[in-house]
mmCIF file of C-alpha atoms and ligand atoms in Angstrom:
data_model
loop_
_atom_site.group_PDB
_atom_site.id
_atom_site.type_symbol
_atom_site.label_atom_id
_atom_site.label_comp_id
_atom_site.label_asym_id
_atom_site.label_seq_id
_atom_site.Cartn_x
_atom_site.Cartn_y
_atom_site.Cartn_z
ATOM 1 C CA UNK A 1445 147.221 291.248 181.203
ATOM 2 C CA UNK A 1446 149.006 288.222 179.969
ATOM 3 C CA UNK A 1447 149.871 285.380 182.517
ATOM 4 C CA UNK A 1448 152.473 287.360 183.589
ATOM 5 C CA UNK A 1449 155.409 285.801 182.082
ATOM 6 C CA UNK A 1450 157.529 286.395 179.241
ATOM 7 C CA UNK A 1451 157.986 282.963 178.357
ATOM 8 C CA UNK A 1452 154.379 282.192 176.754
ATOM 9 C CA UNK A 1453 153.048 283.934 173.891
ATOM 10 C CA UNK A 1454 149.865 283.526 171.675
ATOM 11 C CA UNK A 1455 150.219 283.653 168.281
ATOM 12 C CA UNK A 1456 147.603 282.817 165.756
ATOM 13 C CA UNK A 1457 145.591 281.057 168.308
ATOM 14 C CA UNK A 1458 148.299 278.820 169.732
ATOM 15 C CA UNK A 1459 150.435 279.738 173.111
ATOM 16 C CA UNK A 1460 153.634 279.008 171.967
ATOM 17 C CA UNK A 1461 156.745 278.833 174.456
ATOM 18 C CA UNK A 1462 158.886 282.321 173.435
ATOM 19 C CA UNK A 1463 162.780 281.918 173.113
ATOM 20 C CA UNK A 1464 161.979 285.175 170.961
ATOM 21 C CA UNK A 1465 161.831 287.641 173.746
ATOM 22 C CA UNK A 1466 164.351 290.335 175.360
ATOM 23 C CA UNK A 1467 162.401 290.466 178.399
ATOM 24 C CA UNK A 1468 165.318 288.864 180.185
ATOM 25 C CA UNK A 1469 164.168 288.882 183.816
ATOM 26 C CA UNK A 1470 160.820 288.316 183.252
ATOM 27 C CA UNK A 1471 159.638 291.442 184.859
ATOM 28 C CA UNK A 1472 157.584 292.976 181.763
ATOM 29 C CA UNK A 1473 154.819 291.041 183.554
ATOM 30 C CA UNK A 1474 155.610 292.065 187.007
ATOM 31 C CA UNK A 1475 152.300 293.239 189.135
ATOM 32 C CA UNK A 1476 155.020 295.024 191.171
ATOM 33 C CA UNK A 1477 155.792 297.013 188.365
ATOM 34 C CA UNK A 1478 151.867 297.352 186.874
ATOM 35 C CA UNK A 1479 151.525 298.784 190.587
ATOM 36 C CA UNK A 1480 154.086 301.066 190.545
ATOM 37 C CA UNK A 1481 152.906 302.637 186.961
ATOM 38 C CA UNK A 1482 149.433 302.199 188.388
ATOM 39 C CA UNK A 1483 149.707 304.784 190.621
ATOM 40 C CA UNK A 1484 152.335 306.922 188.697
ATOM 41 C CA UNK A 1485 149.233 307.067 185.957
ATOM 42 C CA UNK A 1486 147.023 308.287 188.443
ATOM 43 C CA UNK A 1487 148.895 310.681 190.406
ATOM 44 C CA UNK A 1488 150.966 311.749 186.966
ATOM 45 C CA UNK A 1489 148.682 311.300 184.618
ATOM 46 C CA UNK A 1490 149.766 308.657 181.276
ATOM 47 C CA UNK A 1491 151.777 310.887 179.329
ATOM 48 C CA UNK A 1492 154.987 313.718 179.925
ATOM 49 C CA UNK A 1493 153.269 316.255 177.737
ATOM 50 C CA UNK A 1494 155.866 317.969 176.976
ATOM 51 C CA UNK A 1495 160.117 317.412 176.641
ATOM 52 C CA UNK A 1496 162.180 317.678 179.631
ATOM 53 C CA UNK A 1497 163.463 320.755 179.426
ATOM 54 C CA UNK A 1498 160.104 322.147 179.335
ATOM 55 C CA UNK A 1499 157.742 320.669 181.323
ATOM 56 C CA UNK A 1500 158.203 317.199 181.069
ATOM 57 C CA UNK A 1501 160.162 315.982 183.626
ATOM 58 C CA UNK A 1502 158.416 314.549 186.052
ATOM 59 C CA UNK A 1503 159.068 313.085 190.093
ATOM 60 C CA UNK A 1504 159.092 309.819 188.798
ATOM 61 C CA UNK A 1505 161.743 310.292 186.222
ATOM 62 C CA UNK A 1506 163.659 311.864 188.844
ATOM 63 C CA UNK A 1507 163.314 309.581 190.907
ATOM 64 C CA UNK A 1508 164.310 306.672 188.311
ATOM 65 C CA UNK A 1509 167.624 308.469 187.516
ATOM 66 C CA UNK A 1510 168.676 308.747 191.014
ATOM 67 C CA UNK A 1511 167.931 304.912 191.435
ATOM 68 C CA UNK A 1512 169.722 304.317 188.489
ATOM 69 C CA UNK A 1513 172.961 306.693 189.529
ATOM 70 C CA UNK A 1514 172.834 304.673 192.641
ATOM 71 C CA UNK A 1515 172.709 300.907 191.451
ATOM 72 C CA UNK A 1516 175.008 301.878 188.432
ATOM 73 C CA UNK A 1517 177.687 303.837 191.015
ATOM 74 C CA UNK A 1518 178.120 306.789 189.094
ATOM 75 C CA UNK A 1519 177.521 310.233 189.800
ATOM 76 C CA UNK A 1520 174.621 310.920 187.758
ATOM 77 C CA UNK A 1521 172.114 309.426 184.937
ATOM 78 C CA UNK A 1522 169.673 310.540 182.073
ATOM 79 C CA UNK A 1523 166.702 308.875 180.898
ATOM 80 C CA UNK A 1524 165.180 308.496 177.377
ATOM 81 C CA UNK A 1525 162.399 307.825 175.379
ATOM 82 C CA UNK A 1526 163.999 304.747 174.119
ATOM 83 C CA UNK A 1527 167.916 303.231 173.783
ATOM 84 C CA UNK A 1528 168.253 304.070 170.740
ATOM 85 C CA UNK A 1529 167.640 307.973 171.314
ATOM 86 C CA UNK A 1530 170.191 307.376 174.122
ATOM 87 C CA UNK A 1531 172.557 305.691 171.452
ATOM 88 C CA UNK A 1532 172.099 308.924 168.787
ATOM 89 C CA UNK A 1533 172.344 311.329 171.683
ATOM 90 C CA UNK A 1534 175.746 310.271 173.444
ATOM 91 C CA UNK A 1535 177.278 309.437 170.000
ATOM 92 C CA UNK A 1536 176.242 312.913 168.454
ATOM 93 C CA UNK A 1537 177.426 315.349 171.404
ATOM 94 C CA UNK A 1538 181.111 313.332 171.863
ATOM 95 C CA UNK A 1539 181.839 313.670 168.084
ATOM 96 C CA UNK A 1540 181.203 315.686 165.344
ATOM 97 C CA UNK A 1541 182.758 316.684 161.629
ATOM 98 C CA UNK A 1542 187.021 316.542 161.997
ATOM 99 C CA UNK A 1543 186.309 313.818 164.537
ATOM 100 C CA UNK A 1544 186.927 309.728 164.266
ATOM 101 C CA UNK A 1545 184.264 306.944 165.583
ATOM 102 C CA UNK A 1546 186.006 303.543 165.215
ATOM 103 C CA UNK A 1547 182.978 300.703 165.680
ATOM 104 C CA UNK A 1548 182.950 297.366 165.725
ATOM 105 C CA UNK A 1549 181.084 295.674 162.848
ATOM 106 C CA UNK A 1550 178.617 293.943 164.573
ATOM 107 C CA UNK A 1551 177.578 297.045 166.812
ATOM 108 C CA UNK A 1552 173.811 297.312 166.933
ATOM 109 C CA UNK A 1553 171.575 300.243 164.433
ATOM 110 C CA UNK A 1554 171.364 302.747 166.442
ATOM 111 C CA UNK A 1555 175.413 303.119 167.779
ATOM 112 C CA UNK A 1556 175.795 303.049 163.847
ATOM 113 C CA UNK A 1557 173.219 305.210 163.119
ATOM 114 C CA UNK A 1558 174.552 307.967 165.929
ATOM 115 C CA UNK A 1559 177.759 307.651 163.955
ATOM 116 C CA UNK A 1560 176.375 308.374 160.896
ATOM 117 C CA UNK A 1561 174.678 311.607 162.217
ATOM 118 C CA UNK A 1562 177.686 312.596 164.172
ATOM 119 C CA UNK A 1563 179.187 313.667 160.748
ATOM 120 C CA UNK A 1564 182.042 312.174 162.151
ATOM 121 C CA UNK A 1565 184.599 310.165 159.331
ATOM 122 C CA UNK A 1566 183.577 306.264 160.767
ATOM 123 C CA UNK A 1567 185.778 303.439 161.032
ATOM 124 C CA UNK A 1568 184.188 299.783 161.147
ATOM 125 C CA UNK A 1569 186.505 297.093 162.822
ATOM 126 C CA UNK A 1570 186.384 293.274 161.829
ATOM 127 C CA UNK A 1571 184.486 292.097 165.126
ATOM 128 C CA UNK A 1572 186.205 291.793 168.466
ATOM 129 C CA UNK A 1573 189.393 292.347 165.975
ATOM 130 C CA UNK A 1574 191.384 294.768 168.093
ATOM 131 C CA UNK A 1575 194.552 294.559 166.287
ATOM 132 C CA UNK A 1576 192.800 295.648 163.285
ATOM 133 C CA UNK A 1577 191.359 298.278 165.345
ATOM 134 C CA UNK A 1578 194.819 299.053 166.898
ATOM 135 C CA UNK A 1579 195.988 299.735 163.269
ATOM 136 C CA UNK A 1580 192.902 302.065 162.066
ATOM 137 C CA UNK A 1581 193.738 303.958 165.697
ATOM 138 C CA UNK A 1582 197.719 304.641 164.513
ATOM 139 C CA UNK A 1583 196.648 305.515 161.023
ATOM 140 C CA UNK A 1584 193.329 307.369 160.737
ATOM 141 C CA UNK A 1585 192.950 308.966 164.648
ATOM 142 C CA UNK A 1586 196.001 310.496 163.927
ATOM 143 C CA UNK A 1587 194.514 312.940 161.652
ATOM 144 C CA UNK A 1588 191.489 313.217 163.639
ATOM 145 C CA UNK A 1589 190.981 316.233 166.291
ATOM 146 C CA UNK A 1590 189.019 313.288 168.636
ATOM 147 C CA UNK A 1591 188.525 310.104 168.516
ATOM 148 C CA UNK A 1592 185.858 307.518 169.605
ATOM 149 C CA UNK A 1593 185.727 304.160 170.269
ATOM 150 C CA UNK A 1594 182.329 302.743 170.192
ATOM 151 C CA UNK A 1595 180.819 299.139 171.238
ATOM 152 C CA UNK A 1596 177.970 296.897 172.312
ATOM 153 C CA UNK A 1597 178.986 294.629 175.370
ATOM 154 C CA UNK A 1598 176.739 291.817 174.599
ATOM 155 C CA UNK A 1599 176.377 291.503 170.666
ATOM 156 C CA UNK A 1600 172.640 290.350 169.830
ATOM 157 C CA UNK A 1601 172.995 288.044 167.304
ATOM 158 C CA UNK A 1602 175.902 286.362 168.860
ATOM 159 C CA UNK A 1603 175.519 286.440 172.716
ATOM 160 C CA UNK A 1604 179.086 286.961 172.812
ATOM 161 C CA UNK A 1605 181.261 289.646 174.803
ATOM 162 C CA UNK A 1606 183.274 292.787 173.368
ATOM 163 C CA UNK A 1607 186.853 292.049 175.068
ATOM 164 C CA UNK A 1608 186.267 294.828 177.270
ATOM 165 C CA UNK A 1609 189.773 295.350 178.910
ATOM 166 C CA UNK A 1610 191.766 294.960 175.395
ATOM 167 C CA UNK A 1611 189.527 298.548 174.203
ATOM 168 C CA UNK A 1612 189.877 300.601 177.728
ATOM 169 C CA UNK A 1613 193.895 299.819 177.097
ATOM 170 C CA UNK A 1614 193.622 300.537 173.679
ATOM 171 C CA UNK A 1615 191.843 303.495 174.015
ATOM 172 C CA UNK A 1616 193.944 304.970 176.914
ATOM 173 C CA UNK A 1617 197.108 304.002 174.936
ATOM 174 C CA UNK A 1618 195.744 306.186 171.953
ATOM 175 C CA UNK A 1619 194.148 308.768 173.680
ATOM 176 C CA UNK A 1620 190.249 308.014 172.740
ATOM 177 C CA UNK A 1621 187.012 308.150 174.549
ATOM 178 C CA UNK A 1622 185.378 305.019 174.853
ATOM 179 C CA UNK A 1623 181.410 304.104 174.483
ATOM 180 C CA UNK A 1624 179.716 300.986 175.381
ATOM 181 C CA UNK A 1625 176.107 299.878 175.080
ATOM 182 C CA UNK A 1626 175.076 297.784 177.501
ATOM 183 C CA UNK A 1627 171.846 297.239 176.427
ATOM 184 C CA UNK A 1628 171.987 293.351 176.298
ATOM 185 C CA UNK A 1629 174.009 293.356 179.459
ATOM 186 C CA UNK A 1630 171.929 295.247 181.818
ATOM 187 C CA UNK A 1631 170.280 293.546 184.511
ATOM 188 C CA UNK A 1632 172.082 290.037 182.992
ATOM 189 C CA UNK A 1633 175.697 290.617 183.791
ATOM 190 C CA UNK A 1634 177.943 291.420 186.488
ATOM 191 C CA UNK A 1635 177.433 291.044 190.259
ATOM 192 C CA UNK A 1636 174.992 293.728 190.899
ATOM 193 C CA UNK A 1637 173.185 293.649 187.590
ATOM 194 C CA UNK A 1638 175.083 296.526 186.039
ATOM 195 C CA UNK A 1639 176.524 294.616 183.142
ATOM 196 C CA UNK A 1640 179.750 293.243 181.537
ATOM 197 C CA UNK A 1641 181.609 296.493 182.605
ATOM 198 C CA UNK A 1642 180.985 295.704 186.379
ATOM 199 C CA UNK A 1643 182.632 292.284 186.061
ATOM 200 C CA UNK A 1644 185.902 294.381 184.829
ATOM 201 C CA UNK A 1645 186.100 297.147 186.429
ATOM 202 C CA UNK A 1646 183.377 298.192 189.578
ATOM 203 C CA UNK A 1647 182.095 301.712 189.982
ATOM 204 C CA UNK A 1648 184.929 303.341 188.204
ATOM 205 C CA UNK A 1649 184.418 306.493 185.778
ATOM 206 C CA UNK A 1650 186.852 308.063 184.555
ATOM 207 C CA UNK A 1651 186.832 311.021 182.003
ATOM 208 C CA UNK A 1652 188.259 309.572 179.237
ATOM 209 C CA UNK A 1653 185.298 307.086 179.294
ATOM 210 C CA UNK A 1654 182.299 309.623 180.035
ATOM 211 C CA UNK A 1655 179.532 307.392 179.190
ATOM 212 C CA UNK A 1656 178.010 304.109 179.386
ATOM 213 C CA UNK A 1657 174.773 303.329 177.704
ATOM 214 C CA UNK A 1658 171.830 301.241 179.093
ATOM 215 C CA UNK A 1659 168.189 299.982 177.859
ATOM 216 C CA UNK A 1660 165.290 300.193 180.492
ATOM 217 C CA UNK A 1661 163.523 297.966 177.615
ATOM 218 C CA UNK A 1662 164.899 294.600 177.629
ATOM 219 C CA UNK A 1663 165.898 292.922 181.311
ATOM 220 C CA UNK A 1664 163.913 295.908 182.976
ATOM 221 C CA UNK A 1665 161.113 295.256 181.592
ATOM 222 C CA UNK A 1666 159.698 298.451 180.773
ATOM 223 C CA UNK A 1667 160.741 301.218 178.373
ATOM 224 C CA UNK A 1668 163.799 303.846 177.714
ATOM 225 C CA UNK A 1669 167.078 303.970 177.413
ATOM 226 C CA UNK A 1670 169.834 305.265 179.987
ATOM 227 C CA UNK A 1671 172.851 306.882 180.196
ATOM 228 C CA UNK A 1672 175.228 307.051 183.172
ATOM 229 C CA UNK A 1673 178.018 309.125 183.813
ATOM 230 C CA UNK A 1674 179.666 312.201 185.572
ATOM 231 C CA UNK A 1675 177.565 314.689 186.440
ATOM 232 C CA UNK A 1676 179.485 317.161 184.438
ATOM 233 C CA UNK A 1677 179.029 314.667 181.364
ATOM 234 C CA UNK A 1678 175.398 314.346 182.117
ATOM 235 C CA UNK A 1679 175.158 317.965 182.111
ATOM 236 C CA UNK A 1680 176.680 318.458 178.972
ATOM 237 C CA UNK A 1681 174.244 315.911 177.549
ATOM 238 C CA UNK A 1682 171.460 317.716 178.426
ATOM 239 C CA UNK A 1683 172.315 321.173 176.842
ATOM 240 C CA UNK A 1684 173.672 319.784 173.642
ATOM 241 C CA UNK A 1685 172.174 315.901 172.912
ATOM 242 C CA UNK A 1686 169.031 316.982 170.047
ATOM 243 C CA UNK A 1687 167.491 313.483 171.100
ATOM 244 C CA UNK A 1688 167.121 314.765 174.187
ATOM 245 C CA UNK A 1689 165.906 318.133 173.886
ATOM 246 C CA UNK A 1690 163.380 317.909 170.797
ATOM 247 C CA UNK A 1691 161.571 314.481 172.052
ATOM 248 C CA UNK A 1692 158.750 314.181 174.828
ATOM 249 C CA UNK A 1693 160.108 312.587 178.498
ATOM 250 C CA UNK A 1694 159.296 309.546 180.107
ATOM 251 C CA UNK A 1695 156.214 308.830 180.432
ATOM 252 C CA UNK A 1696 155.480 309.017 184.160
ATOM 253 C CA UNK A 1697 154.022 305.452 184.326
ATOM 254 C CA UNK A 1698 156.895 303.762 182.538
ATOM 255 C CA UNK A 1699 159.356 305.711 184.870
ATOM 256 C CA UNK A 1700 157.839 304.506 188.140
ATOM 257 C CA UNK A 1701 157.894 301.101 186.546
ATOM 258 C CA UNK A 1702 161.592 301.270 185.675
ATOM 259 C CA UNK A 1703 162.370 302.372 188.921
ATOM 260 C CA UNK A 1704 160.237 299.320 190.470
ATOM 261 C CA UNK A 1705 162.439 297.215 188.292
ATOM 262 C CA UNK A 1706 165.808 298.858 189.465
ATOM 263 C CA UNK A 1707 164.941 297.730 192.294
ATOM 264 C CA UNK A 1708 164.237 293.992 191.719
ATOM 265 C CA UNK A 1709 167.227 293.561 189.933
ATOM 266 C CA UNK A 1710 169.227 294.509 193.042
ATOM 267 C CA UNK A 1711 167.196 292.425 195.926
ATOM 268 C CA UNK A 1712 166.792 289.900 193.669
ATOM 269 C CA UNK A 1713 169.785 288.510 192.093
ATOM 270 C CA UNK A 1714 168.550 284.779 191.471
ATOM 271 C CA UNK A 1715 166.861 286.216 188.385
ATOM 272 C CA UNK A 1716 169.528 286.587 186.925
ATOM 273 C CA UNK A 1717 171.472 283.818 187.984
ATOM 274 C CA UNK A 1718 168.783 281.430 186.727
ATOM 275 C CA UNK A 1719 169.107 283.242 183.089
ATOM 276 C CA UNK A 1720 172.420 282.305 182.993
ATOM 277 C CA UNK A 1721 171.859 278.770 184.465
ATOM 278 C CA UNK A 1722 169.564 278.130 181.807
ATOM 279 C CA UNK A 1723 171.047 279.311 179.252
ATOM 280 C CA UNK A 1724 174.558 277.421 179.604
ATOM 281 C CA UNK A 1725 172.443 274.101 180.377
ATOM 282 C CA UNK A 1726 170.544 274.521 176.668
ATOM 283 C CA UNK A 1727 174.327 275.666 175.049
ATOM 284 C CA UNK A 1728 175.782 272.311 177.000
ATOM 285 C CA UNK A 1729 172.455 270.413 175.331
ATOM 286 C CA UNK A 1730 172.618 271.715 171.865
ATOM 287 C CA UNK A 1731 176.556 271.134 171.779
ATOM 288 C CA UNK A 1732 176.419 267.620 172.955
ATOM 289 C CA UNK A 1733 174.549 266.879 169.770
ATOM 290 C CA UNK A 1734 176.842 268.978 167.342
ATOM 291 C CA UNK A 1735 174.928 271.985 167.128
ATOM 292 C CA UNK A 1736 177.086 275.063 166.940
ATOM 293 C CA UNK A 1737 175.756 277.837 169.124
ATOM 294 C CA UNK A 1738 178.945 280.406 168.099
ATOM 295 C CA UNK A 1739 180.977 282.396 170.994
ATOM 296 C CA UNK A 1740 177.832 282.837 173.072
ATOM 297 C CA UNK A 1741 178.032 283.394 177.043
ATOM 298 C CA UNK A 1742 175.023 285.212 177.733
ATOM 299 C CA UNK A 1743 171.339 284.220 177.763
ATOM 300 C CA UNK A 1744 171.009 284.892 173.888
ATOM 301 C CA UNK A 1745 171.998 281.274 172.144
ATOM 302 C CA UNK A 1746 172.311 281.181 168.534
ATOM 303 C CA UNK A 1747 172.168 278.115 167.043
ATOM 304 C CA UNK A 1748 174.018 278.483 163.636
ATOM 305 C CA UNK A 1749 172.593 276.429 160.849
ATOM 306 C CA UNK A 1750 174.218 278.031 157.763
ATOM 307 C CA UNK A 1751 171.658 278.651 155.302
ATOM 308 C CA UNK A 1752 169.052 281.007 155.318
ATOM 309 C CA UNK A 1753 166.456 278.467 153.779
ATOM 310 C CA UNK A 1754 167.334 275.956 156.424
ATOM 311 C CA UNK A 1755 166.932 278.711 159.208
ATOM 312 C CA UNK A 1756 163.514 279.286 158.134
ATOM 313 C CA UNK A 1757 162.401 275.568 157.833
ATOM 314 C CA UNK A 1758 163.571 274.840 161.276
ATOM 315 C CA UNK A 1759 161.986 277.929 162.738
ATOM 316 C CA UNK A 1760 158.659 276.863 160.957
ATOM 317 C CA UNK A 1761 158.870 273.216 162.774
ATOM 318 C CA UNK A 1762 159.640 274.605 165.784
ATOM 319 C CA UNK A 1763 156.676 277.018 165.950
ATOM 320 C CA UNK A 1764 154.765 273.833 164.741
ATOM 321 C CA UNK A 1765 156.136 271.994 168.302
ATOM 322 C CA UNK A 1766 154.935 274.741 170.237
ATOM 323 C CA UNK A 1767 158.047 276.885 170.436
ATOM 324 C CA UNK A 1768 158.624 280.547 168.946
ATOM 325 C CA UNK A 1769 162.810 281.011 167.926
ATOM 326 C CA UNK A 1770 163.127 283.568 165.504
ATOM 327 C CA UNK A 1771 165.370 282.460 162.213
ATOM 328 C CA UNK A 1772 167.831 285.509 161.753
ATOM 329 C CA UNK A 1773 169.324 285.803 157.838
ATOM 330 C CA UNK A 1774 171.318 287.709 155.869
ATOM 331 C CA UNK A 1775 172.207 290.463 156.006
ATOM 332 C CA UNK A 1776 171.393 290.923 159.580
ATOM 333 C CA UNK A 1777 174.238 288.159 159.881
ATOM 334 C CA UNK A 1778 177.103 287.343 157.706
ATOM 335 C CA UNK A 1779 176.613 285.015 154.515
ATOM 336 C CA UNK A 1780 176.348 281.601 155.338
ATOM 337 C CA UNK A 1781 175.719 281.994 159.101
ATOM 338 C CA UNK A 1782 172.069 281.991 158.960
ATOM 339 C CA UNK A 1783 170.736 280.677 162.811
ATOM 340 C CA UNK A 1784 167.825 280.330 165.282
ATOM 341 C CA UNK A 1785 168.186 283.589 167.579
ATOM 342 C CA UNK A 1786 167.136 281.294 171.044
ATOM 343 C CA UNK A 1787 167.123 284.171 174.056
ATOM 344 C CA UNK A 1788 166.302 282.777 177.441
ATOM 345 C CA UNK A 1789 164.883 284.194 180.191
ATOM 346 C CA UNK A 1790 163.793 283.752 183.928
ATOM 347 C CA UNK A 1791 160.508 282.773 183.143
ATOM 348 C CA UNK A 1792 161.749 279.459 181.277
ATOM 349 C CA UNK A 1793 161.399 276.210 182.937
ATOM 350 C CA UNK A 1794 163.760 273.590 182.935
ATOM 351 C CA UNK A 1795 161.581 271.528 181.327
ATOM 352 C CA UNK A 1796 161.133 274.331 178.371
ATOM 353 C CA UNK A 1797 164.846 273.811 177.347
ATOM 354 C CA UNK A 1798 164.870 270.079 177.512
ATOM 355 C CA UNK A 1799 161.675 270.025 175.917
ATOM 356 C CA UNK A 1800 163.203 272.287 173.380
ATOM 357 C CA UNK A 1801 166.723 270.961 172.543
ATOM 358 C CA UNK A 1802 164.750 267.067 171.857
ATOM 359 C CA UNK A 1803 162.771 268.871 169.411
ATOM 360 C CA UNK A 1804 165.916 269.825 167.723
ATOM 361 C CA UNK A 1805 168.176 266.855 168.295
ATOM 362 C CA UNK A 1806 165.087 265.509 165.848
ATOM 363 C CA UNK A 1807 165.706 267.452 163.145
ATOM 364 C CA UNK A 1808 169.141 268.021 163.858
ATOM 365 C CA UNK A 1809 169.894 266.117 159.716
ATOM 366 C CA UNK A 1810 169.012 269.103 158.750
ATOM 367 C CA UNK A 1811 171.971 271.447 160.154
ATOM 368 C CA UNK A 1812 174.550 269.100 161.987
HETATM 369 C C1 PLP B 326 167.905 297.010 171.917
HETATM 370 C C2 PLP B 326 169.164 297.744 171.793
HETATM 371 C C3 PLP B 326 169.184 299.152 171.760
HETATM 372 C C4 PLP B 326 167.921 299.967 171.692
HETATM 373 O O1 PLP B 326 167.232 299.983 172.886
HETATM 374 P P1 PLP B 326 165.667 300.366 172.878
HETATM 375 O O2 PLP B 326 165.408 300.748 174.277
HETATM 376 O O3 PLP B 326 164.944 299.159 172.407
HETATM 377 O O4 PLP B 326 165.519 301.516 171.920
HETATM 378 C C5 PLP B 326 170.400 299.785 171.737
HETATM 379 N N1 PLP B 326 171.557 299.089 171.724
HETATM 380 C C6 PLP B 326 171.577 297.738 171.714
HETATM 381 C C7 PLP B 326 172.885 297.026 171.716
HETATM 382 C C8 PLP B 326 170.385 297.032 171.752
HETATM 383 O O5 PLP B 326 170.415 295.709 171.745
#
């Protein structure tokens, strides 16, 4: 097993220090959680064999949605193969042809690609622009039977927030369900770990917002996706969502795992506190030298350079100082807005920030 921490990585026979990695918590290495799958493998066996409705679901899967019903406070949850089955499921059973999605542009692949196969007519809102999305609502959900409203919480090449409380008002004012992806978000945000939504609104689910979307992949360190909602909701999920019903379960070992890390995150909220710590301490570095790291709040950083050829070279000097940052171009960003993706995570030292941000306060000609 690697040394047990997210923030090294080898690559072509150098250990580099990774600000590439959505491993938030640092609990991908865990031995708690290599226990926990461990025994799940030997007791379970490695894989589902077959998809939940048939054989597949197994105690520990069980077990991992009731944890995750718990820590999330809602009446029930579903696990995945992955977030973005979650993402294609939840989209494709709330809407379908004669419906509206409205999404914001900068919404991750798979809430755009659950659109797309919802066969539902798909408006895309300027970013965070809610008075845009205010107008598409009046104009186009008005001819729709139902309408959608669909959103990451934490956007991943940004690190910034959806404004959260501006799309539950708009969406009660216009009578729309509301979706949000906290796949960024959970484990990160909020006082418990559940995400941004906890910071707005604890424990509360009501049905004109059925569903909220989580990753077991990034801060949990393991692998799946989530969903969490009423049990009525949930129900309906499982008799309609195709993701769902034509894909294998959860592998027992990665459920007992999950569950391991459900746990963590709750007993152990200095992980996450330290992400955050770290993360504002590298945005505070980077700014006092000119660099311009965007709208972020989170533990994901960008560091906007402009072009994409200048992205690259700086990448390629990093990796050459020991550090792994991923350049991110067009057209996975905007024209001109090229940047270092830099995502943080417990398993950083002090040290690895200030060791990083000198490194680019030397080459900082090249994008200041
Ligand atoms: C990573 C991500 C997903 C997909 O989750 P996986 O578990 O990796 O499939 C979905 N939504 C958002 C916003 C993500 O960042």
């Amino acid at each position: 097993m690697q040394s047990g921490s997210a923030a090294r990585v080898r690559l072509r026979g150098r250990e580099l220090i990774n600000f590439s990695s959505n491993d938030y918590l640092s609990l991908a290495g865990d031995l708690r959680l290599a226990r926990a799958a461990a025994r799940a493998a030997r007791r379970f066996g490695c894989g589902a064999g077959a998809s939940p409705l048939v054989s597949g679901y197994s105690p520990p899967v069980r077990a991992l949605e009731r944890a995750l019903a718990e820590w999330e406070g809602c009446e029930a949850a579903l696990v995945f193969g992955s977030g973005y089955a979650a993402n294609l499921a939840v989209v494709g059973s709330l809407v379908g042809a004669g419906d509206a999605v409205f999404s914001d542009a900068l919404n991750h692949a798979s809430l755009i690609d659950g659109c797309r196969l919802s066969r539902a007519a798909i408006h895309v809102y300027r970013h965070n622009d809610l008075d845009q999305l205010a107008d598409l609502l009046r104009v186009e959900g008005s001819r729709a039977r139902r309408r959608l409203i669909v959103s990451d919480t934490v956007f991943s090449m940004d690190g910034d927030f959806a404004r959260l409380s501006g799309l539950v008002e708009l969406a009660d004012r216009f009578g729309c369900l509301l979706l949000i992806d906290e796949a960024h978000a959970t484990g990160v945000l909020g006082e418990r770990g559940r995400g941004l939504a906890e910071s707005m609104s604890p424990g509360s689910w009501s049905p004109r917002r059925p569903f909220k979307v989580g990753t077991l992949s990034k801060a949990l360190g393991a692998q799946g996706g989530f969903v969490c909602g009423s049990r009525r909701s949930i129900d309906w999920l499982v008799n309609r969502a195709r993701p769902y019903i034509f894909s294998t379960a959860l592998a027992p070992p990665i459920a007992a795992a999950a569950r391991a890390a459900v746990a963590i995150v709750q007993t152990e909220p200095e992980r996450r506190n330290r992400v955050l710590a770290l993360a504002e301490r590298l945005r505070r570095e980077l700014q006092a030298f000119g660099g311009n790291v965007g709208a972020s709040c989170c533990q994901i950083v960008p560091l906007i350079v402009g072009g994409a050829h200048e992205a690259v070279a700086l990448s390629r000097r990093l990796e050459e100082a020991g550090f792994l940052v991923p350049a991110i171009r067009p057209p996975s960003v905007p024209e001109g807005s090229a940047r270092l993706r830099i995502s943080i995570t417990a398993g950083h030292s002090e040290s690895d920030i200030l060791h990083l941000t000198t490194t680019l306060r030397d080459c900082k000609a090249s994008f200041v």
